[in-house]
PDB file of C-alpha atoms in Angstrom:
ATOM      1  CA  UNK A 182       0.000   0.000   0.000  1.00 46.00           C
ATOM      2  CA  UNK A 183       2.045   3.339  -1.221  1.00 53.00           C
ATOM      3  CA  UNK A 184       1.057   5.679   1.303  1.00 87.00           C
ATOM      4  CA  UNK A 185       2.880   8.743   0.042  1.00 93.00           C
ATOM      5  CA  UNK A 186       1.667   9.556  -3.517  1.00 95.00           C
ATOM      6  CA  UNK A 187       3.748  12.073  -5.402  1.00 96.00           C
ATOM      7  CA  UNK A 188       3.404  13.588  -8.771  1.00 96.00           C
ATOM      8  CA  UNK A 189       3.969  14.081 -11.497  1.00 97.00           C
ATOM      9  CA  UNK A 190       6.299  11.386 -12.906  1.00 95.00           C
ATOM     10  CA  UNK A 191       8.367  13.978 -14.663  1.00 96.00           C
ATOM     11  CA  UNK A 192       8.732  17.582 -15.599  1.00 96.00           C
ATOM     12  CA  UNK A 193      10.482  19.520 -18.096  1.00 97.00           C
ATOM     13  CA  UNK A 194      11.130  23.124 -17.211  1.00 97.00           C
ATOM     14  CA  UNK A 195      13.228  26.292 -18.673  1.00 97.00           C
ATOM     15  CA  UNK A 196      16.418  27.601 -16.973  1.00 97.00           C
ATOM     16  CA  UNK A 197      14.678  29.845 -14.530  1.00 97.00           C
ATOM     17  CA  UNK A 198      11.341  28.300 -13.931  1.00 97.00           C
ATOM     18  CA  UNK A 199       9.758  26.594 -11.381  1.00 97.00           C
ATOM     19  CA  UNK A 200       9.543  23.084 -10.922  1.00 97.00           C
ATOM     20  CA  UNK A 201       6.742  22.116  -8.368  1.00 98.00           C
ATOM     21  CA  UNK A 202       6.397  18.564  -7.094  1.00 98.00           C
ATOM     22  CA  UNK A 203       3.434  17.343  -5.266  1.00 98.00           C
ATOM     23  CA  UNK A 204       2.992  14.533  -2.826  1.00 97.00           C
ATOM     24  CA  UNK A 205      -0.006  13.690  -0.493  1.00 97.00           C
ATOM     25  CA  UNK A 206       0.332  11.353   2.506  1.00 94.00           C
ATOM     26  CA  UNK A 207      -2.607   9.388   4.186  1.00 90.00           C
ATOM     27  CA  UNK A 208      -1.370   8.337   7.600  1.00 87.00           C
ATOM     28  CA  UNK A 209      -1.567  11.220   9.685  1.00 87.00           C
ATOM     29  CA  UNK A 210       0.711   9.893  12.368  1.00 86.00           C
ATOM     30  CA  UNK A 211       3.636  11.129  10.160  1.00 89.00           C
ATOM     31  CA  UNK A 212       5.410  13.723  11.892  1.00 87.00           C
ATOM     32  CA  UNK A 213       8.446  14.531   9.404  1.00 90.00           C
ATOM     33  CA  UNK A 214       8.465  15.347   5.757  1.00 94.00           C
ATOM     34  CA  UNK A 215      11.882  15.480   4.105  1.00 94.00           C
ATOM     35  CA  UNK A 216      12.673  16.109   0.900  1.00 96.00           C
ATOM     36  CA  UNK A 217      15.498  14.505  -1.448  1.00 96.00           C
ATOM     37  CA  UNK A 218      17.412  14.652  -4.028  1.00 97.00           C
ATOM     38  CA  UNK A 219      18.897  11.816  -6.792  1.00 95.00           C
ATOM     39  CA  UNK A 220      21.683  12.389  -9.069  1.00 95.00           C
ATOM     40  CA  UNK A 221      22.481   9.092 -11.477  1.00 91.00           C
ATOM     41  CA  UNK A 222      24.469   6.438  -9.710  1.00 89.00           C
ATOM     42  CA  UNK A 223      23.982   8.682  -6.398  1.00 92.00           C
ATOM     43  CA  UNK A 224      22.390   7.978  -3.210  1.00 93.00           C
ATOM     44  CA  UNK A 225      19.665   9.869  -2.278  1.00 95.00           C
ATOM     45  CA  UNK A 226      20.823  13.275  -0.775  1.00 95.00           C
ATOM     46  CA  UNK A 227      18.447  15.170   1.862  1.00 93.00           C
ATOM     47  CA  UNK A 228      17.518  18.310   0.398  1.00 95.00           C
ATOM     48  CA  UNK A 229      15.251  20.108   3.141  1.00 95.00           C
ATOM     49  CA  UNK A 230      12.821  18.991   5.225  1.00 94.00           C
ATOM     50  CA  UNK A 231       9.698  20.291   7.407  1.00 94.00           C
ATOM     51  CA  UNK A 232       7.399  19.300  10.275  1.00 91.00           C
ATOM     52  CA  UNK A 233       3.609  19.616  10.601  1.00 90.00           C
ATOM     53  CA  UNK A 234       3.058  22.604  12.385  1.00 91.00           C
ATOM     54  CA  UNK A 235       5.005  24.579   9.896  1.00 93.00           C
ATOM     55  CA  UNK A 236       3.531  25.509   6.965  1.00 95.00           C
ATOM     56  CA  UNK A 237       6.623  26.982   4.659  1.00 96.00           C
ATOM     57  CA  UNK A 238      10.409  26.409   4.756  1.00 96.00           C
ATOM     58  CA  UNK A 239      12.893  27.826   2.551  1.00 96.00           C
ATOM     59  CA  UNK A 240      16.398  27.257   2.223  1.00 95.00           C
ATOM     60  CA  UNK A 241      18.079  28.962  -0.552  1.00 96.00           C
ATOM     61  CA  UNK A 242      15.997  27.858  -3.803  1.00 97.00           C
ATOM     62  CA  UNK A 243      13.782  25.662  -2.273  1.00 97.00           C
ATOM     63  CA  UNK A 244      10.508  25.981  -0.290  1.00 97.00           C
ATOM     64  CA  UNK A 245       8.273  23.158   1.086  1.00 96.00           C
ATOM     65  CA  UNK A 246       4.849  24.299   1.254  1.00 96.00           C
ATOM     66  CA  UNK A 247       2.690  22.125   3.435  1.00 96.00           C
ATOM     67  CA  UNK A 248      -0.985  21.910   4.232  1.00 95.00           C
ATOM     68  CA  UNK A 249      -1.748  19.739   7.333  1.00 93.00           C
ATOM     69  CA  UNK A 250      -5.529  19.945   6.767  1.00 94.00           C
ATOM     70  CA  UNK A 251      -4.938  18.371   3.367  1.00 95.00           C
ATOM     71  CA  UNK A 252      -2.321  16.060   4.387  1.00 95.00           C
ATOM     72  CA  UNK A 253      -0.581  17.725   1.303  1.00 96.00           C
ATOM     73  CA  UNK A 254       2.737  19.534   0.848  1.00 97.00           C
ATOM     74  CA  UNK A 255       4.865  19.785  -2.506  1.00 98.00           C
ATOM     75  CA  UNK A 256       8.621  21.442  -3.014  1.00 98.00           C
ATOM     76  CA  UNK A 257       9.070  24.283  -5.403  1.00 98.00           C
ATOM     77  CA  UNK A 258      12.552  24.817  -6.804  1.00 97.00           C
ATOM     78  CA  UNK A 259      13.008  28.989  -7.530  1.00 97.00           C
ATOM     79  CA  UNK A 260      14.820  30.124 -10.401  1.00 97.00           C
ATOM     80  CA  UNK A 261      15.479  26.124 -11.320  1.00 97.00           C
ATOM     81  CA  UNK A 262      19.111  25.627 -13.255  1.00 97.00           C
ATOM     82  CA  UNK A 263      20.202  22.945 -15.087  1.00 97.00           C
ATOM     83  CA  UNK A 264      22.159  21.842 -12.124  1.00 97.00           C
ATOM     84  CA  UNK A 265      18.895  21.348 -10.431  1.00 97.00           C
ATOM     85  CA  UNK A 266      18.325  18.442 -13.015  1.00 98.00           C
ATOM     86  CA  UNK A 267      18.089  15.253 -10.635  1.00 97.00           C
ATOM     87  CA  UNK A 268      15.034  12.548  -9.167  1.00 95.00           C
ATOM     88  CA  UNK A 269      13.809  14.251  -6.502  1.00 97.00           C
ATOM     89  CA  UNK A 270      11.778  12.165  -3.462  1.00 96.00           C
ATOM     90  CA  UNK A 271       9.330  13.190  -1.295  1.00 96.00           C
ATOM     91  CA  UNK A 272       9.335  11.200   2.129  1.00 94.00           C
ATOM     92  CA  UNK A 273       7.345  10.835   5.360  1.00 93.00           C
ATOM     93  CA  UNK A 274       8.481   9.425   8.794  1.00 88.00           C
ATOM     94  CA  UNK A 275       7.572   9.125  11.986  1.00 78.00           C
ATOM     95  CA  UNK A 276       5.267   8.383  14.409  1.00 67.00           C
ATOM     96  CA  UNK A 277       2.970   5.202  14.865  1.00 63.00           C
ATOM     97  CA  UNK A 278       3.864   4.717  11.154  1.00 60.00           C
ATOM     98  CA  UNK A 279       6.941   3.379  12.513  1.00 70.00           C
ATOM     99  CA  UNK A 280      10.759   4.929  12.744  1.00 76.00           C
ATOM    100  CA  UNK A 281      11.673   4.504   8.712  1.00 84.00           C
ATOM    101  CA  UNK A 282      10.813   6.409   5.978  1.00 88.00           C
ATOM    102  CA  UNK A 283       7.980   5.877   3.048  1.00 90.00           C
ATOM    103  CA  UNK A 284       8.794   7.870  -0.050  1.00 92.00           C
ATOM    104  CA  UNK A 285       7.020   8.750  -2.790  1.00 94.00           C
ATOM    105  CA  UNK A 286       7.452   7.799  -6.201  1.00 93.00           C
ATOM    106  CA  UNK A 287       9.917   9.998  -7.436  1.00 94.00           C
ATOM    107  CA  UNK A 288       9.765  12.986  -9.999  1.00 96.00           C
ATOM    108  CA  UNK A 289      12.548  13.039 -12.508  1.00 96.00           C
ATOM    109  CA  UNK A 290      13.156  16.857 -12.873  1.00 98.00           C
ATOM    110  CA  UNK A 291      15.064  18.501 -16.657  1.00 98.00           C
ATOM    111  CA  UNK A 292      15.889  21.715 -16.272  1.00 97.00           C
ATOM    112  CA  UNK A 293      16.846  23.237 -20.131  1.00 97.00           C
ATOM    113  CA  UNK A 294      19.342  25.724 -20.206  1.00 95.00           C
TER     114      UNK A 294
ATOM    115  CA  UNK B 117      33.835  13.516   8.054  1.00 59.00           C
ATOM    116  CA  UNK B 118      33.039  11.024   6.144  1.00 83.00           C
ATOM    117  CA  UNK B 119      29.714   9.919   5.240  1.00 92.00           C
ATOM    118  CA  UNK B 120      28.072   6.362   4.918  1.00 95.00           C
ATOM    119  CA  UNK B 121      30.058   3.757   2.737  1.00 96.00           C
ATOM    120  CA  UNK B 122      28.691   0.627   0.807  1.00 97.00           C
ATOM    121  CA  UNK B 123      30.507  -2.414  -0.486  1.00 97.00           C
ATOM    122  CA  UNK B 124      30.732  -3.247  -3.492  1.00 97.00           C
ATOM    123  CA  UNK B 125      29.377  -0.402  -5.387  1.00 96.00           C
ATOM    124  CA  UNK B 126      28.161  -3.189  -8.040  1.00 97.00           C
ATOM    125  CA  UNK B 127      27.934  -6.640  -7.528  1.00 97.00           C
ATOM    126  CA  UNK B 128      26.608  -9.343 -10.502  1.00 98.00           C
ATOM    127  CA  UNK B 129      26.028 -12.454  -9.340  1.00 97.00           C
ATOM    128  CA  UNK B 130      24.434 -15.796 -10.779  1.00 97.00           C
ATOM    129  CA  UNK B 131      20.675 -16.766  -9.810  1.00 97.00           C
ATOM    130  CA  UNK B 132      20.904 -19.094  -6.326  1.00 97.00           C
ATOM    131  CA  UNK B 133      24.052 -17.907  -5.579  1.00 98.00           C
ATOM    132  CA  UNK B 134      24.291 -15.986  -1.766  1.00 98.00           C
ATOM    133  CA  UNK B 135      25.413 -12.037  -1.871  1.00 98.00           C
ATOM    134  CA  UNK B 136      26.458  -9.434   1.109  1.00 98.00           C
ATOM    135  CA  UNK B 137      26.488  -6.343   1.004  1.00 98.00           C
ATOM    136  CA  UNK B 138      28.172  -4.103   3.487  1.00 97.00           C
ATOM    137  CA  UNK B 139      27.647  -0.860   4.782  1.00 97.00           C
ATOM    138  CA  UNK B 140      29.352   1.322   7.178  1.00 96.00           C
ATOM    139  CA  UNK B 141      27.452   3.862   8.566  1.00 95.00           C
ATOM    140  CA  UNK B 142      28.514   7.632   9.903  1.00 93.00           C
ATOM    141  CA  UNK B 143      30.771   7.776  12.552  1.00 91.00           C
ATOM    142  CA  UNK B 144      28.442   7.885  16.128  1.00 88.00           C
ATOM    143  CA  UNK B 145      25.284   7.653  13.898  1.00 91.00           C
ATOM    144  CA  UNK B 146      23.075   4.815  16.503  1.00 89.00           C
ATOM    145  CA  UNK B 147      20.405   4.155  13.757  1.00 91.00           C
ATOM    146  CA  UNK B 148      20.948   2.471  10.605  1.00 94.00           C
ATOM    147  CA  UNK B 149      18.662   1.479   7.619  1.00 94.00           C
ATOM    148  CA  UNK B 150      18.666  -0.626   4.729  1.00 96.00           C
ATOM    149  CA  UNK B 151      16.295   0.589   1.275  1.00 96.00           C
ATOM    150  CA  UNK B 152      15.813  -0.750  -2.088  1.00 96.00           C
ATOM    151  CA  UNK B 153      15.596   1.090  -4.778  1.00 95.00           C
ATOM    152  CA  UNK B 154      14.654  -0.927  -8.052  1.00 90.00           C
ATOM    153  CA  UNK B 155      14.724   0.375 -11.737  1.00 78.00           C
ATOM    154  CA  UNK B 156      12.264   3.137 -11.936  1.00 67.00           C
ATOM    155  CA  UNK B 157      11.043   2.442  -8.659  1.00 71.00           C
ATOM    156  CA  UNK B 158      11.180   4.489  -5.935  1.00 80.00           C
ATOM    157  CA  UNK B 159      13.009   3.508  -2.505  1.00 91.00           C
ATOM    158  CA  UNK B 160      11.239   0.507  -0.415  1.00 92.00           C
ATOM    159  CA  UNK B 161      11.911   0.141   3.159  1.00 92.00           C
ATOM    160  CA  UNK B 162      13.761  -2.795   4.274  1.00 95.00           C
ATOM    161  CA  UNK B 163      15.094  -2.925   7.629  1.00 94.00           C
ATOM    162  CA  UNK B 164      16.413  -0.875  10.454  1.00 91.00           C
ATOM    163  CA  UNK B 165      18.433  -1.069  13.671  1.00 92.00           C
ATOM    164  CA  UNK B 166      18.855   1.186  16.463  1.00 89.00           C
ATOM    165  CA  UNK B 167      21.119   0.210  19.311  1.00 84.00           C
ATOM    166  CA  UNK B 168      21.097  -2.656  20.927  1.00 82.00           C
ATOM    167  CA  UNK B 169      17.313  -2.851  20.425  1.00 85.00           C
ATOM    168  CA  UNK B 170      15.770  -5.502  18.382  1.00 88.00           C
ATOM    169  CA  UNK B 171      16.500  -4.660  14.825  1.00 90.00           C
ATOM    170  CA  UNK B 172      12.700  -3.699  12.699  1.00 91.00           C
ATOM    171  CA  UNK B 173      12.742  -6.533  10.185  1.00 92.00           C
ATOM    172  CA  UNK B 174       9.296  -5.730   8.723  1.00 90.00           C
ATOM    173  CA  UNK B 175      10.250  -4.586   5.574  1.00 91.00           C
ATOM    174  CA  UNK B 176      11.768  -7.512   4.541  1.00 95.00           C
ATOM    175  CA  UNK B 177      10.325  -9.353   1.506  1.00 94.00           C
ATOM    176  CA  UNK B 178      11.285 -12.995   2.574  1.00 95.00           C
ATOM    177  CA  UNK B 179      12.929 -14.930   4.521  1.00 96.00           C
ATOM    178  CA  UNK B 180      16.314 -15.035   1.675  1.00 97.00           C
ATOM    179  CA  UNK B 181      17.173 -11.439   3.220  1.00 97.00           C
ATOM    180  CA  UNK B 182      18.670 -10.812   6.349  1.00 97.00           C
ATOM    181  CA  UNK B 183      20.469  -8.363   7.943  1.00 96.00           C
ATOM    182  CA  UNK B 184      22.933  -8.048  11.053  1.00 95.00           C
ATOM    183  CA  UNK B 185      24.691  -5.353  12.671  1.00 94.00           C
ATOM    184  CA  UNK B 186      28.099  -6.040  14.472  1.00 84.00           C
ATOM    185  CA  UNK B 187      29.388  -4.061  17.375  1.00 81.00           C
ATOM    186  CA  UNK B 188      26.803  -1.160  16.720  1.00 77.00           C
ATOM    187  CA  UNK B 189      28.874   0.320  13.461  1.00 89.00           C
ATOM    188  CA  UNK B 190      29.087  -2.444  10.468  1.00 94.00           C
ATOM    189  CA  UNK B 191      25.979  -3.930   9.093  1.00 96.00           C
ATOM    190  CA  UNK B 192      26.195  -6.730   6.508  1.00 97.00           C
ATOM    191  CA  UNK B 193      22.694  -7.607   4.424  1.00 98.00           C
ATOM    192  CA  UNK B 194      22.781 -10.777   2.892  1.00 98.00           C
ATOM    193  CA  UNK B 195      20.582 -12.327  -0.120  1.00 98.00           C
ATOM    194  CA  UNK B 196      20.358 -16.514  -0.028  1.00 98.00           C
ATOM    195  CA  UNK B 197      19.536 -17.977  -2.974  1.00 98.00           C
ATOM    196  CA  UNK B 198      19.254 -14.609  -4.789  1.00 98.00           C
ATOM    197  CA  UNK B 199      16.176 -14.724  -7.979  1.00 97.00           C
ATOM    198  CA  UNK B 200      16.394 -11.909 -10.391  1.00 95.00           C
ATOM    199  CA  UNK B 201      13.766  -9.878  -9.077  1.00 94.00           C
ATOM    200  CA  UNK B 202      16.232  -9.128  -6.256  1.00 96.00           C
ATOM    201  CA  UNK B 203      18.357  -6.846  -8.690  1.00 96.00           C
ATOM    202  CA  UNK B 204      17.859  -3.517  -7.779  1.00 96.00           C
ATOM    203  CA  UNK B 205      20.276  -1.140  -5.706  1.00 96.00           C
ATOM    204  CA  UNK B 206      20.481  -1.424  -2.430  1.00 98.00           C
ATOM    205  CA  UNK B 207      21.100   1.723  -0.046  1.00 97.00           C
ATOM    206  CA  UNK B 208      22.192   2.227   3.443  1.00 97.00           C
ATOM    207  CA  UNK B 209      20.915   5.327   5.363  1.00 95.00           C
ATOM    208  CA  UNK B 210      22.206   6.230   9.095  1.00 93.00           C
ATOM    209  CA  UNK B 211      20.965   9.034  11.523  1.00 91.00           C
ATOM    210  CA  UNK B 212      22.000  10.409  15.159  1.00 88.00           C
ATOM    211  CA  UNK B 213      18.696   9.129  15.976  1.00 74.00           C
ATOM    212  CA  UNK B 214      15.267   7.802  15.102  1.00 60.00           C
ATOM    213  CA  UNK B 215      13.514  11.115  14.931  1.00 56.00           C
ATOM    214  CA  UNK B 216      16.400  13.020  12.741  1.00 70.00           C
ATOM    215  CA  UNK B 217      17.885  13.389   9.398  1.00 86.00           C
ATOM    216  CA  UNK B 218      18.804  10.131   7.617  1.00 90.00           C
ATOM    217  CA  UNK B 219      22.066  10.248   5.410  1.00 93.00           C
ATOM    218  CA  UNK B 220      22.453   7.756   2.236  1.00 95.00           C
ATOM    219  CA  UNK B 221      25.553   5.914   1.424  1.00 96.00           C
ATOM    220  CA  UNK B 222      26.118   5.426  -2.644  1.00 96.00           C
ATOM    221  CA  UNK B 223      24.028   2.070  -2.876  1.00 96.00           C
ATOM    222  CA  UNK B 224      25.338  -1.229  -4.036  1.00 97.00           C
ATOM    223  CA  UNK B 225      23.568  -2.148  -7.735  1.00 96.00           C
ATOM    224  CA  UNK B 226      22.784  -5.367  -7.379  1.00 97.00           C
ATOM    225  CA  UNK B 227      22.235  -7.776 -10.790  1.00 97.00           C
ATOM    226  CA  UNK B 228      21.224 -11.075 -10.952  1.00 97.00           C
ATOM    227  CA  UNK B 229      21.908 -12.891 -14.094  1.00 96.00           C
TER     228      UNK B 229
END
């Protein structure tokens, strides 16, 4: 049972635009909702993360927006460069869920120059 | 410092034929985790220890994995009998704790021919 959905599968964005990735979660016992990032033949690097009763985090070009009430919250990548071109993973952890994480998907991100 | 590091970085191996895989987590890191990640998939939960407490197996998708971790540091997964739906690369996360930041090694690609 995938209980973190993200989308989309893929996106194709201009130098300067902004990706946004979505992911929804249905066990509300998740207390921590980190983001990450996947170069080829990489691990998984954490990117940012946030906790429920926050509801926007930035750190340099990237802000999680999250919704509690909609047991949403999505990552938006600000003035995106082709550097920025990766899989990135939304995650969920915590609580009676269990200590490990449940990730999404994945959303394979192109940045054109 | 150093982060987490996995061993072999790619390992092919012939159906039925036993594999380990090592990792060794972050320096003082107490929690340590074991995900799959399999072509085009995104990351699946395996296992995960923390201390000397009684490692979470649940992931596990039969009895031909297991998993031990020596002296608190070193943990070794091993595949018995391994079937070709085990390819896939296999990562190693640690963290200070349960509640906090996990960090990925590089992953092991497993293939089974």
């Amino acid at each position: 049972q995938q209980q973190v959905k993200q989308s989309p599968q893929s996106l194709i964005v201009q130098k300067g635009g902004i990706p946004i990735i979505n992911c929804a979660y249905e066990n509300t016992a998740f207390d921590y909702f980190p983001w990450y990032q996947q170069f080829p033949g990489k691990g998984p690097a954490l990117l940012i993360a946030i906790r429920p009763d926050v509801s926007e985090k930035k750190e340099g070009r990237f802000t999680i927006s999250f919704n509690k009430s909609a047991k949403q919250f999505s990552l938006h990548i600000m003035d995106s460069q082709p550097g920025d071109s990766a899989t990135y993973f939304c995650a969920a952890f915590g609580g009676a869920a269990g200590n490990k994480l449940t990730f999404g998907g994945g959303t394979r991100v192109l940045v054109k120059p | 410092g150093a982060g987490v590091s996995q061993s072999p970085s790619n390992k092919v191996t012939e159906k039925g034929k036993d594999v380990e895989l090592r990792c060794d987590p972050i320096s003082g890191h107490t929690a340590l985790y074991w995900y799959r990640q399999s072509l085009g998939q995104g990351l699946e939960f395996l296992i995960y220890f923390q201390g000397n407490s009684a490692p979470d197996k649940s992931g596990l998708p039969s009895d031909r994995f297991s998993a031990e971790r020596t002296g608190g540091s070193v943990s070794t997964l091993t595949i018995q009998r391994t079937q070709q739906e085990d390819s896939a690369v296999y990562l190693c996360a640690s963290s200070l704790s349960l509640a906090v930041e996990q960090y990925f090694g590089p992953g092991t690609r497993l293939t089974v021919t």
